Short mmCIF file of N, CA and C in Angstrom, two decimals:
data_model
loop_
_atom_site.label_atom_id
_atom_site.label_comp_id
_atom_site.label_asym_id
_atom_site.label_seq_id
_atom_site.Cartn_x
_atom_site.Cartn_y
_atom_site.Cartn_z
N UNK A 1 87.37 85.38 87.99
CA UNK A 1 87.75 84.70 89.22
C UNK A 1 86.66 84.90 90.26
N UNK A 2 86.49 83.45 90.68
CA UNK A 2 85.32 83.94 91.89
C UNK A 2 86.22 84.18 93.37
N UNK A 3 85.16 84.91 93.94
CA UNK A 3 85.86 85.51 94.84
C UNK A 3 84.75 85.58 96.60
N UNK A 4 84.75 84.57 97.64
CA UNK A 4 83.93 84.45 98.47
C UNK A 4 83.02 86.14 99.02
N UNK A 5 83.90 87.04 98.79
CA UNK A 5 83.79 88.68 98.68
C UNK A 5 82.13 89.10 98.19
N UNK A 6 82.05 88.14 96.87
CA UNK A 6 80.85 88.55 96.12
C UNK A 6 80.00 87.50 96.82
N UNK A 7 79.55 86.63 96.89
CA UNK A 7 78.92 85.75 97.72
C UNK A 7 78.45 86.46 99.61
N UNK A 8 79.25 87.01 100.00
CA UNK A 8 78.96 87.62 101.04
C UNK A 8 78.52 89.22 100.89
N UNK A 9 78.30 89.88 99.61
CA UNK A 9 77.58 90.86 99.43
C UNK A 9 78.19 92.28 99.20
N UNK A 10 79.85 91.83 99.35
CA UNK A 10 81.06 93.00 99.40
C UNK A 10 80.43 93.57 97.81
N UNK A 11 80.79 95.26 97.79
CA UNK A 11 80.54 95.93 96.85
C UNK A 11 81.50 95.29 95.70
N UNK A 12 80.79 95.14 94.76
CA UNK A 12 81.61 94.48 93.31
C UNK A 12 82.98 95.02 92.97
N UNK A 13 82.95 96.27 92.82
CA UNK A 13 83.93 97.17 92.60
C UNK A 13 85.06 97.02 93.30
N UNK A 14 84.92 96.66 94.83
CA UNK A 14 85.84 96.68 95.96
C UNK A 14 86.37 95.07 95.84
N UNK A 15 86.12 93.94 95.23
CA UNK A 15 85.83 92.88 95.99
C UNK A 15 86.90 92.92 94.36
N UNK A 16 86.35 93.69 93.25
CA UNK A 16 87.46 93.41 92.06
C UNK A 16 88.82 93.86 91.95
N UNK A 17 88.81 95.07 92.98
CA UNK A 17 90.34 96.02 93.26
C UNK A 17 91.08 94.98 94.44
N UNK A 18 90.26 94.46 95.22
CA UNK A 18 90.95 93.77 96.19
C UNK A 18 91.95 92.69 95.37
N UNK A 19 91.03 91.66 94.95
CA UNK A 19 91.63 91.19 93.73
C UNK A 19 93.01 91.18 92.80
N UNK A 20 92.45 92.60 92.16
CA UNK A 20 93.52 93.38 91.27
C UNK A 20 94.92 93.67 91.89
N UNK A 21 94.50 94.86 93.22
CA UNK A 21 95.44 94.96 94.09
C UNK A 21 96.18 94.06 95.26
N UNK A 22 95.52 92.88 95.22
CA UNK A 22 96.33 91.50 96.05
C UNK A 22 95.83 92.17 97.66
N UNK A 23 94.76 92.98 97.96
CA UNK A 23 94.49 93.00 99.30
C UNK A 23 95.62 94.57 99.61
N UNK A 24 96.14 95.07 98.79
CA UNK A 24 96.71 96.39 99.02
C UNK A 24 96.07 97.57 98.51
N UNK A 25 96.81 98.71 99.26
CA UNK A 25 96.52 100.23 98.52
C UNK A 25 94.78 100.40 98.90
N UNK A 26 94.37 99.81 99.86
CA UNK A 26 92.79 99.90 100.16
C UNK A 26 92.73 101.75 100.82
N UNK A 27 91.39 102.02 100.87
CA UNK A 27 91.16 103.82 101.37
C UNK A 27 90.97 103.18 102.81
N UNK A 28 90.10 102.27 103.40
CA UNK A 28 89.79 102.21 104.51
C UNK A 28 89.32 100.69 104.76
N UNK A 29 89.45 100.26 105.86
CA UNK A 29 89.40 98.88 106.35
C UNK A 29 88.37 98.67 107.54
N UNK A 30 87.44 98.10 107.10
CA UNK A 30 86.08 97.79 108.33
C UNK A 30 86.14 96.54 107.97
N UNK A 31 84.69 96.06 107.86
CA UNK A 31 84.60 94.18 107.15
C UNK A 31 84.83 93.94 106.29
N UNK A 32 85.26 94.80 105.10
CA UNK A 32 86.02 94.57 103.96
C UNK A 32 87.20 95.89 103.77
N UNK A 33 87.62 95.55 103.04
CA UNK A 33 88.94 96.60 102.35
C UNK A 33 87.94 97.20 101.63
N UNK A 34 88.22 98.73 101.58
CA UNK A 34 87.20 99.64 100.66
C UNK A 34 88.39 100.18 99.59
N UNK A 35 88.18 100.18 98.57
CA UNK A 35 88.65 100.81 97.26
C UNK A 35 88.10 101.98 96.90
N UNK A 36 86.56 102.03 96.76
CA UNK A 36 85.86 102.56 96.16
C UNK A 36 84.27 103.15 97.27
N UNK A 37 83.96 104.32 96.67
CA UNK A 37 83.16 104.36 97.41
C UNK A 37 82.92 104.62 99.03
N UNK A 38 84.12 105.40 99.77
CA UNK A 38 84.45 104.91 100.78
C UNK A 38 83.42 105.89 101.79
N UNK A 39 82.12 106.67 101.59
CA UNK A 39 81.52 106.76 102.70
C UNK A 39 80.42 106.15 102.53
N UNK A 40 79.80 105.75 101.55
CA UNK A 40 78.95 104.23 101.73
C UNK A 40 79.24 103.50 102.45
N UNK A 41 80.82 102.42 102.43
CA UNK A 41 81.17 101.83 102.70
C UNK A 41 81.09 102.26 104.70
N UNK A 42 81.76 103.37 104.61
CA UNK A 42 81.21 103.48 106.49
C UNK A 42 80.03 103.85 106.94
N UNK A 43 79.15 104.22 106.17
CA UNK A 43 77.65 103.85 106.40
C UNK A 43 77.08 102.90 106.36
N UNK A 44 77.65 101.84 105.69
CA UNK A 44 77.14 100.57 105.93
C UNK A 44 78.05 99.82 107.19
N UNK A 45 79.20 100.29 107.52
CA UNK A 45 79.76 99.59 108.90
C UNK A 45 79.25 100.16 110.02
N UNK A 46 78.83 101.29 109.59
CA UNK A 46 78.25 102.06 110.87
C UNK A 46 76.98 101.39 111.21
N UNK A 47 76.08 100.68 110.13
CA UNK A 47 74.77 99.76 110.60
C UNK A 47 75.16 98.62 110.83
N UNK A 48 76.39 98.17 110.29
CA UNK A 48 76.87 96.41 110.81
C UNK A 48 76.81 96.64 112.28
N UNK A 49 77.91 97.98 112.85
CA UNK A 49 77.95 97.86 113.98
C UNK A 49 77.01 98.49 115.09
N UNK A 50 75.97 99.10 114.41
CA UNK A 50 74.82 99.38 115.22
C UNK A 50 74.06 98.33 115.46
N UNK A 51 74.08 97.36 114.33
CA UNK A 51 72.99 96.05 114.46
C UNK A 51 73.85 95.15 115.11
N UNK A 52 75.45 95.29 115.44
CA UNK A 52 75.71 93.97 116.50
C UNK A 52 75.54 94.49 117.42
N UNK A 53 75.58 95.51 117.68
CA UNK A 53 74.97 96.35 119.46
C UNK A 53 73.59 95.72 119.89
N UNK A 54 72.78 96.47 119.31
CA UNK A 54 71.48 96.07 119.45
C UNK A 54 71.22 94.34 119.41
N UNK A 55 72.03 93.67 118.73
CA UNK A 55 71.72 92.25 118.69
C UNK A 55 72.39 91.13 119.98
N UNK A 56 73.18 91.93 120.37
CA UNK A 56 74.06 91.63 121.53
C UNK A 56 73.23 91.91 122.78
N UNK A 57 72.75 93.60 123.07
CA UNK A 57 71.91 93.72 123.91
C UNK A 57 70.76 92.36 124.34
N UNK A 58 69.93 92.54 123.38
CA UNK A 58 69.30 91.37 123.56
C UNK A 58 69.57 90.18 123.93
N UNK A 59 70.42 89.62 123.11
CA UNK A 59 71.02 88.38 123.64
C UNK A 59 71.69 88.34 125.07
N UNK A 60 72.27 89.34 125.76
CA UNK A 60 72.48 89.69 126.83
C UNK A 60 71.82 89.74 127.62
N UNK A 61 70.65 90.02 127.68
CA UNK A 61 69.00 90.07 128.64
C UNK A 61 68.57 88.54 128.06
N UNK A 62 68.65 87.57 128.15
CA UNK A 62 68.27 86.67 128.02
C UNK A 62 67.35 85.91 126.78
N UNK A 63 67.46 86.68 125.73
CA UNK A 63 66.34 86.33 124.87
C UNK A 63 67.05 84.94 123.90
N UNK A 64 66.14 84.26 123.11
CA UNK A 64 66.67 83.43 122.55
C UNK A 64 67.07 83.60 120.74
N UNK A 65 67.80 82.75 120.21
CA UNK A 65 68.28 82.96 118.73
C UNK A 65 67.09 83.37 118.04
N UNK A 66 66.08 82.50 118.50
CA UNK A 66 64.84 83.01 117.97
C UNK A 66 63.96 84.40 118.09
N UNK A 67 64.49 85.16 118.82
CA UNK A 67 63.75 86.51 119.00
C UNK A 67 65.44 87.17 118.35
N UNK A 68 66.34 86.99 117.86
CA UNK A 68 67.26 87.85 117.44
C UNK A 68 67.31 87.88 116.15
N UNK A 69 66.33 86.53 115.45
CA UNK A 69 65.94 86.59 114.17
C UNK A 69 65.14 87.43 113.99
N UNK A 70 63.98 87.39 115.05
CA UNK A 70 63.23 88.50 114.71
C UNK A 70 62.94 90.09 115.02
N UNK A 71 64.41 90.04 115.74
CA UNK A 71 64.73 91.52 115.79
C UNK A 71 65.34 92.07 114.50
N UNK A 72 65.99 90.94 113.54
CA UNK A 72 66.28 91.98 112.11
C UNK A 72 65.57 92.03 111.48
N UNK A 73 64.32 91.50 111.58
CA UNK A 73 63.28 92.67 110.55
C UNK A 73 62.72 93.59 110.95
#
C-alpha cells in the first residue's frame, strides 16, 4: 500500500506501523506519529523546528522566498 508518509520522507518503519496500527498506539507525535525509533525521530523535529525559526526570522526582516531558498543550504 502506498502511503503519501513515504513520499514525504517519514521513516519507513513508522509510516508501515502507522499503517498497520490505523494511526494508533504511536510512542510520540511531532510531524509524524513515531513507532519506532523515537529519539531520532525528536532529533529530527528538533531541526524541523529549529529550521522554521531561523526561516521565519528571515522572512520577518524582510528578505525574499529567494534568499530563504538559500538559507537551506
Amino acid at each position: 500500500m502506498l502511503h503519501i508518509g513515504y513520499f514525504l520522507g517519514y521513516p519507513y518503519d513508522d509510516v508501515h506501523e502507522f499503517i498497520v496500527q490505523h494511526g494508533e498506539n504511536y510512542k510520540v507525535f511531532g510531524a509524524w506519529k513515531v513507532y519506532t525509533n523515537v529519539g531520532q525521530a525528536l532529533a529530527t523535529f528538533e531541526s524541523y523546528r529549529a529550521c522554521t525559526q531561523r526561516l521565519t526570522h528571515i522572512y520577518q526582516h524582510g528578505h525574499s522566498l529567494a534568499k530563504l531558498a538559500q538559507a537551506t543550504r
